[in-house]
Amino acid sequence: MRVVFMGTPEFSVPTLMEIVGQGYDVVACYSQPPRKAGRGMELKPSPVHQAAETLGIPVFTPTSLKSAEEQEKFRALQADVAVVVAYGLILPKAILEAPEHGCLNLHASLLPRWRGAAPINRAVMAGDEETGIEVMRMEEGLDTGPVCMAERVEIGPDMTAGELHDRLSALGGDLMVRALAALSRGALDGVPQPQEGVTYAAKLDKGETRIGWARSAREVHNHIRGLSPFPGAWCEVEVGGKAERVKILRSTLAEGNGEPGTIVDDNLTVACGEGAVRLLQLQRAGKKPMGAEEFLRGLALGRGDRFL
């Protein structure tokens, strides 16, 4: 089959590699345009763009697919199917209908829960104990199409969004090539999504990344791991009379109580509105992530000190 692959971040790369590795004819890749990054703010191609170029696959990076010119360029590829994995652009009806077998989307949740932009982070932040990866036939609605295949994944009590991302990304490549194999046999069926249980995974906003110590320990813990490693939940601590921002990248539920934000022992256990969390991995501004012990060697914090 002639496949057009549409994806942008690192999450999408294993699926592209698996499709190519299984011998499918990937005739083109679509990805978000290069973005400015690094100290020099030079334009940097997306991970999918870089992988496709390494594989010798032509790459297209339009800012929109709404123009008649872009839609005709897409149709001219004469794709049998388009595979979409975290592409980041809305696909107009003309694009969805151009491939003979339509467009298949790899989505990182158990639909209809967590439709939208940030399903991995939102599942962890909500304290979900299970999620999954699914292949869905795309429609014009936001992640509303029938589900063709799924793999369920347990979310451990201390698992971070980054760890779940990597697990689902690896599973996704295998699931998509199985879906393509079924499609080639005419055996890829879809089941309509239930009307009940619809939730939306809104894009992460910087304004929601600050830790609120007055919340329960479970909520604080889920907030920390749901934003780890990026963009990172943060708080402030007083250093030399000035407030310094600190990212908290890993935590676990712990015993303890006290004024929210107060350190209650010598192991960086911090009181919350209800219960406490022990901080396991932190990152000071301009420094690398470090364990609690190393963090305490650099900052003389102890029982009674507070995170703000």
PDB file of C-alpha atoms in Angstrom:
ATOM      1  CA  MET A   1       0.000   0.000   0.000  1.00  0.00           C
ATOM      2  CA  ARG A   2       0.990   3.610  -0.633  1.00  0.00           C
ATOM      3  CA  VAL A   3       1.106   5.315   2.764  1.00  0.00           C
ATOM      4  CA  VAL A   4       1.331   9.001   3.637  1.00  0.00           C
ATOM      5  CA  PHE A   5       2.598   9.494   7.205  1.00  0.00           C
ATOM      6  CA  MET A   6       1.574  12.610   9.137  1.00  0.00           C
ATOM      7  CA  GLY A   7       3.227  13.306  12.479  1.00  0.00           C
ATOM      8  CA  THR A   8       5.475  15.724  14.329  1.00  0.00           C
ATOM      9  CA  PRO A   9       6.908  14.891  17.803  1.00  0.00           C
ATOM     10  CA  GLU A  10       9.183  12.146  19.101  1.00  0.00           C
ATOM     11  CA  PHE A  11       6.082  10.161  20.084  1.00  0.00           C
ATOM     12  CA  SER A  12       5.318   9.599  16.385  1.00  0.00           C
ATOM     13  CA  VAL A  13       8.742   8.370  15.278  1.00  0.00           C
ATOM     14  CA  PRO A  14       8.493   4.687  16.382  1.00  0.00           C
ATOM     15  CA  THR A  15       5.303   4.281  14.341  1.00  0.00           C
ATOM     16  CA  LEU A  16       6.971   5.716  11.233  1.00  0.00           C
ATOM     17  CA  MET A  17       9.995   3.459  11.709  1.00  0.00           C
ATOM     18  CA  GLU A  18       7.817   0.382  12.241  1.00  0.00           C
ATOM     19  CA  ILE A  19       5.752   1.064   9.104  1.00  0.00           C
ATOM     20  CA  VAL A  20       8.886   1.483   6.996  1.00  0.00           C
ATOM     21  CA  GLY A  21      10.492  -1.551   8.651  1.00  0.00           C
ATOM     22  CA  GLN A  22       7.516  -3.710   7.714  1.00  0.00           C
ATOM     23  CA  GLY A  23       7.995  -2.828   4.052  1.00  0.00           C
ATOM     24  CA  TYR A  24       5.149  -0.391   3.471  1.00  0.00           C
ATOM     25  CA  ASP A  25       5.687   2.197   0.751  1.00  0.00           C
ATOM     26  CA  VAL A  26       5.727   5.524   2.607  1.00  0.00           C
ATOM     27  CA  VAL A  27       5.507   7.954  -0.307  1.00  0.00           C
ATOM     28  CA  ALA A  28       5.615  11.158   1.777  1.00  0.00           C
ATOM     29  CA  CYS A  29       5.699  12.549   5.291  1.00  0.00           C
ATOM     30  CA  TYR A  30       3.806  15.595   6.504  1.00  0.00           C
ATOM     31  CA  SER A  31       5.079  17.359   9.615  1.00  0.00           C
ATOM     32  CA  GLN A  32       4.826  20.708  11.384  1.00  0.00           C
ATOM     33  CA  PRO A  33       7.179  23.374   9.981  1.00  0.00           C
ATOM     34  CA  PRO A  34      10.628  23.726  11.586  1.00  0.00           C
ATOM     35  CA  ARG A  35      10.577  25.786  14.797  1.00  0.00           C
ATOM     36  CA  LYS A  36      13.212  28.023  16.374  1.00  0.00           C
ATOM     37  CA  ALA A  37      15.016  26.215  19.193  1.00  0.00           C
ATOM     38  CA  GLY A  38      18.231  26.272  21.230  1.00  0.00           C
ATOM     39  CA  ARG A  39      20.367  29.181  22.348  1.00  0.00           C
ATOM     40  CA  GLY A  40      20.878  30.372  18.802  1.00  0.00           C
ATOM     41  CA  MET A  41      17.144  30.095  18.059  1.00  0.00           C
ATOM     42  CA  GLU A  42      17.890  28.376  14.773  1.00  0.00           C
ATOM     43  CA  LEU A  43      15.133  26.634  12.851  1.00  0.00           C
ATOM     44  CA  LYS A  44      14.998  22.969  13.833  1.00  0.00           C
ATOM     45  CA  PRO A  45      13.022  20.314  11.947  1.00  0.00           C
ATOM     46  CA  SER A  46      10.628  18.155  13.964  1.00  0.00           C
ATOM     47  CA  PRO A  47      11.675  14.645  15.070  1.00  0.00           C
ATOM     48  CA  VAL A  48       9.455  13.105  12.368  1.00  0.00           C
ATOM     49  CA  HIS A  49      10.935  15.441   9.754  1.00  0.00           C
ATOM     50  CA  GLN A  50      14.450  14.392  10.736  1.00  0.00           C
ATOM     51  CA  ALA A  51      13.585  10.680  10.755  1.00  0.00           C
ATOM     52  CA  ALA A  52      11.901  10.897   7.351  1.00  0.00           C
ATOM     53  CA  GLU A  53      14.888  12.651   5.800  1.00  0.00           C
ATOM     54  CA  THR A  54      17.183   9.940   7.202  1.00  0.00           C
ATOM     55  CA  LEU A  55      14.954   7.354   5.532  1.00  0.00           C
ATOM     56  CA  GLY A  56      14.941   9.260   2.228  1.00  0.00           C
ATOM     57  CA  ILE A  57      11.223  10.043   2.386  1.00  0.00           C
ATOM     58  CA  PRO A  58      10.015  13.372   0.913  1.00  0.00           C
ATOM     59  CA  VAL A  59       8.804  15.753   3.645  1.00  0.00           C
ATOM     60  CA  PHE A  60       6.128  18.446   3.353  1.00  0.00           C
ATOM     61  CA  THR A  61       5.664  21.092   6.071  1.00  0.00           C
ATOM     62  CA  PRO A  62       2.656  23.276   5.204  1.00  0.00           C
ATOM     63  CA  THR A  63       1.295  25.649   7.847  1.00  0.00           C
ATOM     64  CA  SER A  64      -2.240  24.698   6.812  1.00  0.00           C
ATOM     65  CA  LEU A  65      -4.018  22.131   4.656  1.00  0.00           C
ATOM     66  CA  LYS A  66      -7.064  24.283   3.937  1.00  0.00           C
ATOM     67  CA  SER A  67      -5.987  25.691   0.561  1.00  0.00           C
ATOM     68  CA  ALA A  68      -7.029  24.077  -2.712  1.00  0.00           C
ATOM     69  CA  GLU A  69      -3.358  24.005  -3.751  1.00  0.00           C
ATOM     70  CA  GLU A  70      -2.265  21.979  -0.703  1.00  0.00           C
ATOM     71  CA  GLN A  71      -5.224  19.637  -1.046  1.00  0.00           C
ATOM     72  CA  GLU A  72      -4.438  18.972  -4.700  1.00  0.00           C
ATOM     73  CA  LYS A  73      -0.782  18.302  -3.814  1.00  0.00           C
ATOM     74  CA  PHE A  74      -1.974  15.763  -1.234  1.00  0.00           C
ATOM     75  CA  ARG A  75      -4.366  14.059  -3.680  1.00  0.00           C
ATOM     76  CA  ALA A  76      -1.594  13.811  -6.261  1.00  0.00           C
ATOM     77  CA  LEU A  77       0.272  11.436  -3.928  1.00  0.00           C
ATOM     78  CA  GLN A  78      -2.424   8.831  -4.677  1.00  0.00           C
ATOM     79  CA  ALA A  79      -2.187   7.360  -1.198  1.00  0.00           C
ATOM     80  CA  ASP A  80      -4.074   4.225  -0.264  1.00  0.00           C
ATOM     81  CA  VAL A  81      -4.140   5.363   3.371  1.00  0.00           C
ATOM     82  CA  ALA A  82      -2.824   8.176   5.555  1.00  0.00           C
ATOM     83  CA  VAL A  83      -1.463   7.373   9.013  1.00  0.00           C
ATOM     84  CA  VAL A  84      -1.748  10.274  11.460  1.00  0.00           C
ATOM     85  CA  VAL A  85       0.166  10.315  14.767  1.00  0.00           C
ATOM     86  CA  ALA A  86       0.211  13.573  16.760  1.00  0.00           C
ATOM     87  CA  TYR A  87       0.473  15.672  13.607  1.00  0.00           C
ATOM     88  CA  GLY A  88      -0.871  18.891  15.099  1.00  0.00           C
ATOM     89  CA  LEU A  89      -2.858  20.283  12.158  1.00  0.00           C
ATOM     90  CA  ILE A  90      -6.588  19.915  11.529  1.00  0.00           C
ATOM     91  CA  LEU A  91      -7.298  17.744   8.488  1.00  0.00           C
ATOM     92  CA  PRO A  92     -10.072  19.213   6.307  1.00  0.00           C
ATOM     93  CA  LYS A  93     -12.694  16.936   4.772  1.00  0.00           C
ATOM     94  CA  ALA A  94     -10.908  17.012   1.396  1.00  0.00           C
ATOM     95  CA  ILE A  95      -7.752  15.587   3.008  1.00  0.00           C
ATOM     96  CA  LEU A  96      -9.642  12.967   5.044  1.00  0.00           C
ATOM     97  CA  GLU A  97     -11.364  11.692   1.905  1.00  0.00           C
ATOM     98  CA  ALA A  98      -8.372  11.783  -0.462  1.00  0.00           C
ATOM     99  CA  PRO A  99      -6.768   8.388   0.355  1.00  0.00           C
ATOM    100  CA  GLU A 100      -8.688   5.359  -0.949  1.00  0.00           C
ATOM    101  CA  HIS A 101      -9.008   3.909   2.569  1.00  0.00           C
ATOM    102  CA  GLY A 102      -9.166   7.220   4.430  1.00  0.00           C
ATOM    103  CA  CYS A 103      -7.021   8.250   7.389  1.00  0.00           C
ATOM    104  CA  LEU A 104      -6.055   6.185  10.429  1.00  0.00           C
ATOM    105  CA  ASN A 105      -5.167   8.005  13.636  1.00  0.00           C
ATOM    106  CA  LEU A 106      -3.099   6.644  16.523  1.00  0.00           C
ATOM    107  CA  HIS A 107      -4.479   8.164  19.728  1.00  0.00           C
ATOM    108  CA  ALA A 108      -3.010   7.778  23.217  1.00  0.00           C
ATOM    109  CA  SER A 109      -6.114   7.120  25.309  1.00  0.00           C
ATOM    110  CA  LEU A 110      -9.087   4.795  25.637  1.00  0.00           C
ATOM    111  CA  LEU A 111     -11.627   6.825  23.685  1.00  0.00           C
ATOM    112  CA  PRO A 112     -13.957   8.570  24.288  1.00  0.00           C
ATOM    113  CA  ARG A 113     -11.990   9.444  27.433  1.00  0.00           C
ATOM    114  CA  TRP A 114      -9.370  12.125  26.813  1.00  0.00           C
ATOM    115  CA  ARG A 115     -10.097  13.275  23.310  1.00  0.00           C
ATOM    116  CA  GLY A 116      -7.819  16.118  22.287  1.00  0.00           C
ATOM    117  CA  ALA A 117      -4.298  17.438  22.596  1.00  0.00           C
ATOM    118  CA  ALA A 118      -2.792  16.129  25.857  1.00  0.00           C
ATOM    119  CA  PRO A 119      -4.308  12.723  26.681  1.00  0.00           C
ATOM    120  CA  ILE A 120      -1.201  11.260  28.350  1.00  0.00           C
ATOM    121  CA  ASN A 121      -0.672  14.157  30.753  1.00  0.00           C
ATOM    122  CA  ARG A 122      -4.367  14.470  31.561  1.00  0.00           C
ATOM    123  CA  ALA A 123      -4.754  10.768  32.340  1.00  0.00           C
ATOM    124  CA  VAL A 124      -1.905  10.895  34.860  1.00  0.00           C
ATOM    125  CA  MET A 125      -2.979  14.221  36.331  1.00  0.00           C
ATOM    126  CA  ALA A 126      -6.486  12.830  36.863  1.00  0.00           C
ATOM    127  CA  GLY A 127      -5.107   9.787  38.688  1.00  0.00           C
ATOM    128  CA  ASP A 128      -6.393   7.299  36.087  1.00  0.00           C
ATOM    129  CA  GLU A 129      -5.224   3.764  36.780  1.00  0.00           C
ATOM    130  CA  GLU A 130      -5.498   2.662  33.148  1.00  0.00           C
ATOM    131  CA  THR A 131      -5.193   4.142  29.691  1.00  0.00           C
ATOM    132  CA  GLY A 132      -4.261   2.802  26.271  1.00  0.00           C
ATOM    133  CA  ILE A 133      -3.337   3.356  22.655  1.00  0.00           C
ATOM    134  CA  GLU A 134      -5.920   3.079  19.883  1.00  0.00           C
ATOM    135  CA  VAL A 135      -6.167   3.095  16.096  1.00  0.00           C
ATOM    136  CA  MET A 136      -9.176   5.112  14.986  1.00  0.00           C
ATOM    137  CA  ARG A 137     -10.696   5.919  11.602  1.00  0.00           C
ATOM    138  CA  MET A 138     -10.683   9.692  11.339  1.00  0.00           C
ATOM    139  CA  GLU A 139     -13.787  11.833  10.926  1.00  0.00           C
ATOM    140  CA  GLU A 140     -14.215  15.617  10.875  1.00  0.00           C
ATOM    141  CA  GLY A 141     -14.949  15.687  14.632  1.00  0.00           C
ATOM    142  CA  LEU A 142     -12.214  15.833  17.282  1.00  0.00           C
ATOM    143  CA  ASP A 143     -11.190  12.201  17.898  1.00  0.00           C
ATOM    144  CA  THR A 144     -14.765  11.017  17.312  1.00  0.00           C
ATOM    145  CA  GLY A 145     -14.205   8.237  14.767  1.00  0.00           C
ATOM    146  CA  PRO A 146     -14.780   4.499  15.200  1.00  0.00           C
ATOM    147  CA  VAL A 147     -12.051   2.572  17.041  1.00  0.00           C
ATOM    148  CA  CYS A 148     -10.429  -0.273  15.103  1.00  0.00           C
ATOM    149  CA  MET A 149      -7.784  -1.643  17.498  1.00  0.00           C
ATOM    150  CA  ALA A 150      -6.657  -0.964  21.051  1.00  0.00           C
ATOM    151  CA  GLU A 151      -4.031  -1.900  23.629  1.00  0.00           C
ATOM    152  CA  ARG A 152      -4.707  -1.216  27.312  1.00  0.00           C
ATOM    153  CA  VAL A 153      -1.912  -0.056  29.659  1.00  0.00           C
ATOM    154  CA  GLU A 154      -1.843   0.134  33.446  1.00  0.00           C
ATOM    155  CA  ILE A 155      -0.732   3.441  34.939  1.00  0.00           C
ATOM    156  CA  GLY A 156       1.375   2.681  38.020  1.00  0.00           C
ATOM    157  CA  PRO A 157       0.875   4.813  41.151  1.00  0.00           C
ATOM    158  CA  ASP A 158       4.205   6.625  40.682  1.00  0.00           C
ATOM    159  CA  MET A 159       4.438   6.466  36.871  1.00  0.00           C
ATOM    160  CA  THR A 160       5.217   9.809  35.235  1.00  0.00           C
ATOM    161  CA  ALA A 161       3.727  11.162  32.038  1.00  0.00           C
ATOM    162  CA  GLY A 162       7.150  10.754  30.413  1.00  0.00           C
ATOM    163  CA  GLU A 163       7.304   7.057  31.278  1.00  0.00           C
ATOM    164  CA  LEU A 164       3.753   6.516  30.024  1.00  0.00           C
ATOM    165  CA  HIS A 165       4.578   8.460  26.838  1.00  0.00           C
ATOM    166  CA  ASP A 166       7.468   6.127  26.045  1.00  0.00           C
ATOM    167  CA  ARG A 167       5.405   3.007  26.765  1.00  0.00           C
ATOM    168  CA  LEU A 168       2.510   4.086  24.546  1.00  0.00           C
ATOM    169  CA  SER A 169       4.816   5.319  21.793  1.00  0.00           C
ATOM    170  CA  ALA A 170       6.493   1.909  21.550  1.00  0.00           C
ATOM    171  CA  LEU A 171       3.171   0.056  21.602  1.00  0.00           C
ATOM    172  CA  GLY A 172       1.738   2.387  18.982  1.00  0.00           C
ATOM    173  CA  GLY A 173       4.094   1.338  16.210  1.00  0.00           C
ATOM    174  CA  ASP A 174       3.211  -2.325  16.614  1.00  0.00           C
ATOM    175  CA  LEU A 175      -0.513  -1.596  16.835  1.00  0.00           C
ATOM    176  CA  MET A 176      -0.528   0.523  13.679  1.00  0.00           C
ATOM    177  CA  VAL A 177       1.283  -2.038  11.520  1.00  0.00           C
ATOM    178  CA  ARG A 178      -1.215  -4.654  12.703  1.00  0.00           C
ATOM    179  CA  ALA A 179      -3.998  -2.291  11.664  1.00  0.00           C
ATOM    180  CA  LEU A 180      -2.398  -1.767   8.243  1.00  0.00           C
ATOM    181  CA  ALA A 181      -2.067  -5.524   7.780  1.00  0.00           C
ATOM    182  CA  ALA A 182      -5.765  -5.957   8.591  1.00  0.00           C
ATOM    183  CA  LEU A 183      -6.631  -3.097   6.233  1.00  0.00           C
ATOM    184  CA  SER A 184      -4.725  -4.724   3.388  1.00  0.00           C
ATOM    185  CA  ARG A 185      -6.813  -7.886   3.920  1.00  0.00           C
ATOM    186  CA  GLY A 186     -10.048  -5.913   4.000  1.00  0.00           C
ATOM    187  CA  ALA A 187     -10.512  -6.907   7.636  1.00  0.00           C
ATOM    188  CA  LEU A 188     -10.114  -3.638   9.559  1.00  0.00           C
ATOM    189  CA  ASP A 189     -13.449  -3.030  11.251  1.00  0.00           C
ATOM    190  CA  GLY A 190     -14.322  -0.073  13.463  1.00  0.00           C
ATOM    191  CA  VAL A 191     -16.560   0.139  16.530  1.00  0.00           C
ATOM    192  CA  PRO A 192     -18.394   3.454  17.139  1.00  0.00           C
ATOM    193  CA  GLN A 193     -17.363   5.219  20.340  1.00  0.00           C
ATOM    194  CA  PRO A 194     -19.855   5.228  23.217  1.00  0.00           C
ATOM    195  CA  GLN A 195     -21.754   8.445  23.825  1.00  0.00           C
ATOM    196  CA  GLU A 196     -21.061   8.233  27.566  1.00  0.00           C
ATOM    197  CA  GLY A 197     -17.740   8.979  29.253  1.00  0.00           C
ATOM    198  CA  VAL A 198     -16.522  11.699  26.886  1.00  0.00           C
ATOM    199  CA  THR A 199     -13.753  13.863  28.377  1.00  0.00           C
ATOM    200  CA  TYR A 200     -11.397  16.346  26.734  1.00  0.00           C
ATOM    201  CA  ALA A 201      -7.645  16.582  27.212  1.00  0.00           C
ATOM    202  CA  ALA A 202      -7.037  20.300  26.862  1.00  0.00           C
ATOM    203  CA  LYS A 203      -3.605  21.488  25.810  1.00  0.00           C
ATOM    204  CA  LEU A 204      -1.344  22.110  28.807  1.00  0.00           C
ATOM    205  CA  ASP A 205      -1.193  25.714  29.932  1.00  0.00           C
ATOM    206  CA  LYS A 206       1.753  27.290  31.778  1.00  0.00           C
ATOM    207  CA  GLY A 207      -0.693  28.802  34.232  1.00  0.00           C
ATOM    208  CA  GLU A 208      -1.587  25.380  35.642  1.00  0.00           C
ATOM    209  CA  THR A 209       1.948  24.136  36.302  1.00  0.00           C
ATOM    210  CA  ARG A 210       2.505  25.718  39.722  1.00  0.00           C
ATOM    211  CA  ILE A 211       2.048  23.293  42.628  1.00  0.00           C
ATOM    212  CA  GLY A 212      -0.766  24.133  45.036  1.00  0.00           C
ATOM    213  CA  TRP A 213       0.339  22.638  48.342  1.00  0.00           C
ATOM    214  CA  ALA A 214      -3.121  23.229  49.853  1.00  0.00           C
ATOM    215  CA  ARG A 215      -4.502  20.445  47.662  1.00  0.00           C
ATOM    216  CA  SER A 216      -4.545  16.853  48.906  1.00  0.00           C
ATOM    217  CA  ALA A 217      -1.330  14.830  48.732  1.00  0.00           C
ATOM    218  CA  ARG A 218      -2.804  12.584  46.037  1.00  0.00           C
ATOM    219  CA  GLU A 219      -3.731  15.575  43.893  1.00  0.00           C
ATOM    220  CA  VAL A 220      -0.281  17.136  44.351  1.00  0.00           C
ATOM    221  CA  HIS A 221       1.423  13.835  43.523  1.00  0.00           C
ATOM    222  CA  ASN A 222      -0.672  13.322  40.375  1.00  0.00           C
ATOM    223  CA  HIS A 223      -0.003  16.916  39.337  1.00  0.00           C
ATOM    224  CA  ILE A 224       3.755  16.435  39.708  1.00  0.00           C
ATOM    225  CA  ARG A 225       3.968  13.149  37.807  1.00  0.00           C
ATOM    226  CA  GLY A 226       1.457  14.260  35.169  1.00  0.00           C
ATOM    227  CA  LEU A 227       3.694  17.190  34.209  1.00  0.00           C
ATOM    228  CA  SER A 228       7.014  15.301  34.393  1.00  0.00           C
ATOM    229  CA  PRO A 229       9.397  15.726  32.705  1.00  0.00           C
ATOM    230  CA  PHE A 230       7.804  18.491  30.607  1.00  0.00           C
ATOM    231  CA  PRO A 231       6.723  21.175  31.203  1.00  0.00           C
ATOM    232  CA  GLY A 232       7.359  20.293  34.862  1.00  0.00           C
ATOM    233  CA  ALA A 233       5.382  21.181  37.982  1.00  0.00           C
ATOM    234  CA  TRP A 234       7.108  23.865  40.030  1.00  0.00           C
ATOM    235  CA  CYS A 235       7.121  25.778  43.270  1.00  0.00           C
ATOM    236  CA  GLU A 236       9.425  28.282  44.923  1.00  0.00           C
ATOM    237  CA  VAL A 237      11.829  28.106  47.847  1.00  0.00           C
ATOM    238  CA  GLU A 238      13.571  30.974  49.619  1.00  0.00           C
ATOM    239  CA  VAL A 239      17.338  31.068  48.983  1.00  0.00           C
ATOM    240  CA  GLY A 240      19.392  33.937  50.435  1.00  0.00           C
ATOM    241  CA  GLY A 241      16.287  36.030  50.960  1.00  0.00           C
ATOM    242  CA  LYS A 242      15.093  35.525  47.384  1.00  0.00           C
ATOM    243  CA  ALA A 243      12.487  33.150  45.970  1.00  0.00           C
ATOM    244  CA  GLU A 244      14.005  30.572  43.603  1.00  0.00           C
ATOM    245  CA  ARG A 245      11.885  28.441  41.282  1.00  0.00           C
ATOM    246  CA  VAL A 246      12.307  24.672  41.621  1.00  0.00           C
ATOM    247  CA  LYS A 247      10.778  22.015  39.380  1.00  0.00           C
ATOM    248  CA  ILE A 248       9.563  18.837  41.076  1.00  0.00           C
ATOM    249  CA  LEU A 249       9.926  15.911  38.692  1.00  0.00           C
ATOM    250  CA  ARG A 250       9.221  12.879  40.858  1.00  0.00           C
ATOM    251  CA  SER A 251       7.402  12.264  44.135  1.00  0.00           C
ATOM    252  CA  THR A 252       5.587   9.577  46.106  1.00  0.00           C
ATOM    253  CA  LEU A 253       2.816   9.591  48.691  1.00  0.00           C
ATOM    254  CA  ALA A 254       4.102   9.681  52.289  1.00  0.00           C
ATOM    255  CA  GLU A 255       3.018   9.924  55.906  1.00  0.00           C
ATOM    256  CA  GLY A 256       2.970  13.322  57.561  1.00  0.00           C
ATOM    257  CA  ASN A 257       0.951  16.440  58.193  1.00  0.00           C
ATOM    258  CA  GLY A 258       1.481  20.103  58.837  1.00  0.00           C
ATOM    259  CA  GLU A 259       1.080  23.521  57.259  1.00  0.00           C
ATOM    260  CA  PRO A 260       0.820  23.007  53.456  1.00  0.00           C
ATOM    261  CA  GLY A 261       4.241  23.341  51.823  1.00  0.00           C
ATOM    262  CA  THR A 262       6.172  22.706  55.054  1.00  0.00           C
ATOM    263  CA  ILE A 263       8.991  20.128  55.184  1.00  0.00           C
ATOM    264  CA  VAL A 264       8.096  17.731  58.001  1.00  0.00           C
ATOM    265  CA  ASP A 265      11.183  15.480  58.185  1.00  0.00           C
ATOM    266  CA  ASP A 266      14.780  15.155  56.986  1.00  0.00           C
ATOM    267  CA  ASN A 267      13.835  13.323  53.745  1.00  0.00           C
ATOM    268  CA  LEU A 268      12.030  16.136  51.915  1.00  0.00           C
ATOM    269  CA  THR A 269       8.564  15.023  52.934  1.00  0.00           C
ATOM    270  CA  VAL A 270       6.250  17.999  52.383  1.00  0.00           C
ATOM    271  CA  ALA A 271       2.861  18.507  54.011  1.00  0.00           C
ATOM    272  CA  CYS A 272      -0.144  19.092  51.773  1.00  0.00           C
ATOM    273  CA  GLY A 273      -3.699  20.188  52.538  1.00  0.00           C
ATOM    274  CA  GLU A 274      -4.345  16.559  53.408  1.00  0.00           C
ATOM    275  CA  GLY A 275      -1.457  14.091  53.838  1.00  0.00           C
ATOM    276  CA  ALA A 276       2.053  14.557  52.489  1.00  0.00           C
ATOM    277  CA  VAL A 277       4.339  13.769  49.555  1.00  0.00           C
ATOM    278  CA  ARG A 278       8.032  12.907  49.584  1.00  0.00           C
ATOM    279  CA  LEU A 279      10.010  14.670  46.874  1.00  0.00           C
ATOM    280  CA  LEU A 280      12.360  12.318  45.015  1.00  0.00           C
ATOM    281  CA  GLN A 281      13.703  14.305  42.063  1.00  0.00           C
ATOM    282  CA  LEU A 282      14.029  18.070  41.733  1.00  0.00           C
ATOM    283  CA  GLN A 283      15.599  20.593  39.379  1.00  0.00           C
ATOM    284  CA  ARG A 284      16.870  24.026  40.315  1.00  0.00           C
ATOM    285  CA  ALA A 285      16.875  26.766  37.698  1.00  0.00           C
ATOM    286  CA  GLY A 286      19.774  26.329  35.288  1.00  0.00           C
ATOM    287  CA  LYS A 287      20.798  22.954  36.735  1.00  0.00           C
ATOM    288  CA  LYS A 288      20.246  19.302  35.858  1.00  0.00           C
ATOM    289  CA  PRO A 289      17.609  17.147  37.587  1.00  0.00           C
ATOM    290  CA  MET A 290      18.897  15.672  40.851  1.00  0.00           C
ATOM    291  CA  GLY A 291      17.787  13.314  43.589  1.00  0.00           C
ATOM    292  CA  ALA A 292      16.576  14.619  46.946  1.00  0.00           C
ATOM    293  CA  GLU A 293      19.877  13.875  48.699  1.00  0.00           C
ATOM    294  CA  GLU A 294      21.941  15.822  46.166  1.00  0.00           C
ATOM    295  CA  PHE A 295      19.392  18.642  46.198  1.00  0.00           C
ATOM    296  CA  LEU A 296      19.711  18.974  49.978  1.00  0.00           C
ATOM    297  CA  ARG A 297      23.507  19.130  49.715  1.00  0.00           C
ATOM    298  CA  GLY A 298      23.119  22.273  47.639  1.00  0.00           C
ATOM    299  CA  LEU A 299      20.398  23.869  49.738  1.00  0.00           C
ATOM    300  CA  ALA A 300      20.350  23.775  53.535  1.00  0.00           C
ATOM    301  CA  LEU A 301      16.670  22.933  53.893  1.00  0.00           C
ATOM    302  CA  GLY A 302      15.205  20.910  56.716  1.00  0.00           C
ATOM    303  CA  ARG A 303      12.276  20.317  58.984  1.00  0.00           C
ATOM    304  CA  GLY A 304      10.129  23.443  59.276  1.00  0.00           C
ATOM    305  CA  ASP A 305      11.298  25.110  56.057  1.00  0.00           C
ATOM    306  CA  ARG A 306       8.636  25.744  53.407  1.00  0.00           C
ATOM    307  CA  PHE A 307       8.088  25.422  49.706  1.00  0.00           C
ATOM    308  CA  LEU A 308       5.925  28.255  48.426  1.00  0.00           C
TER     309      LEU A 308
END
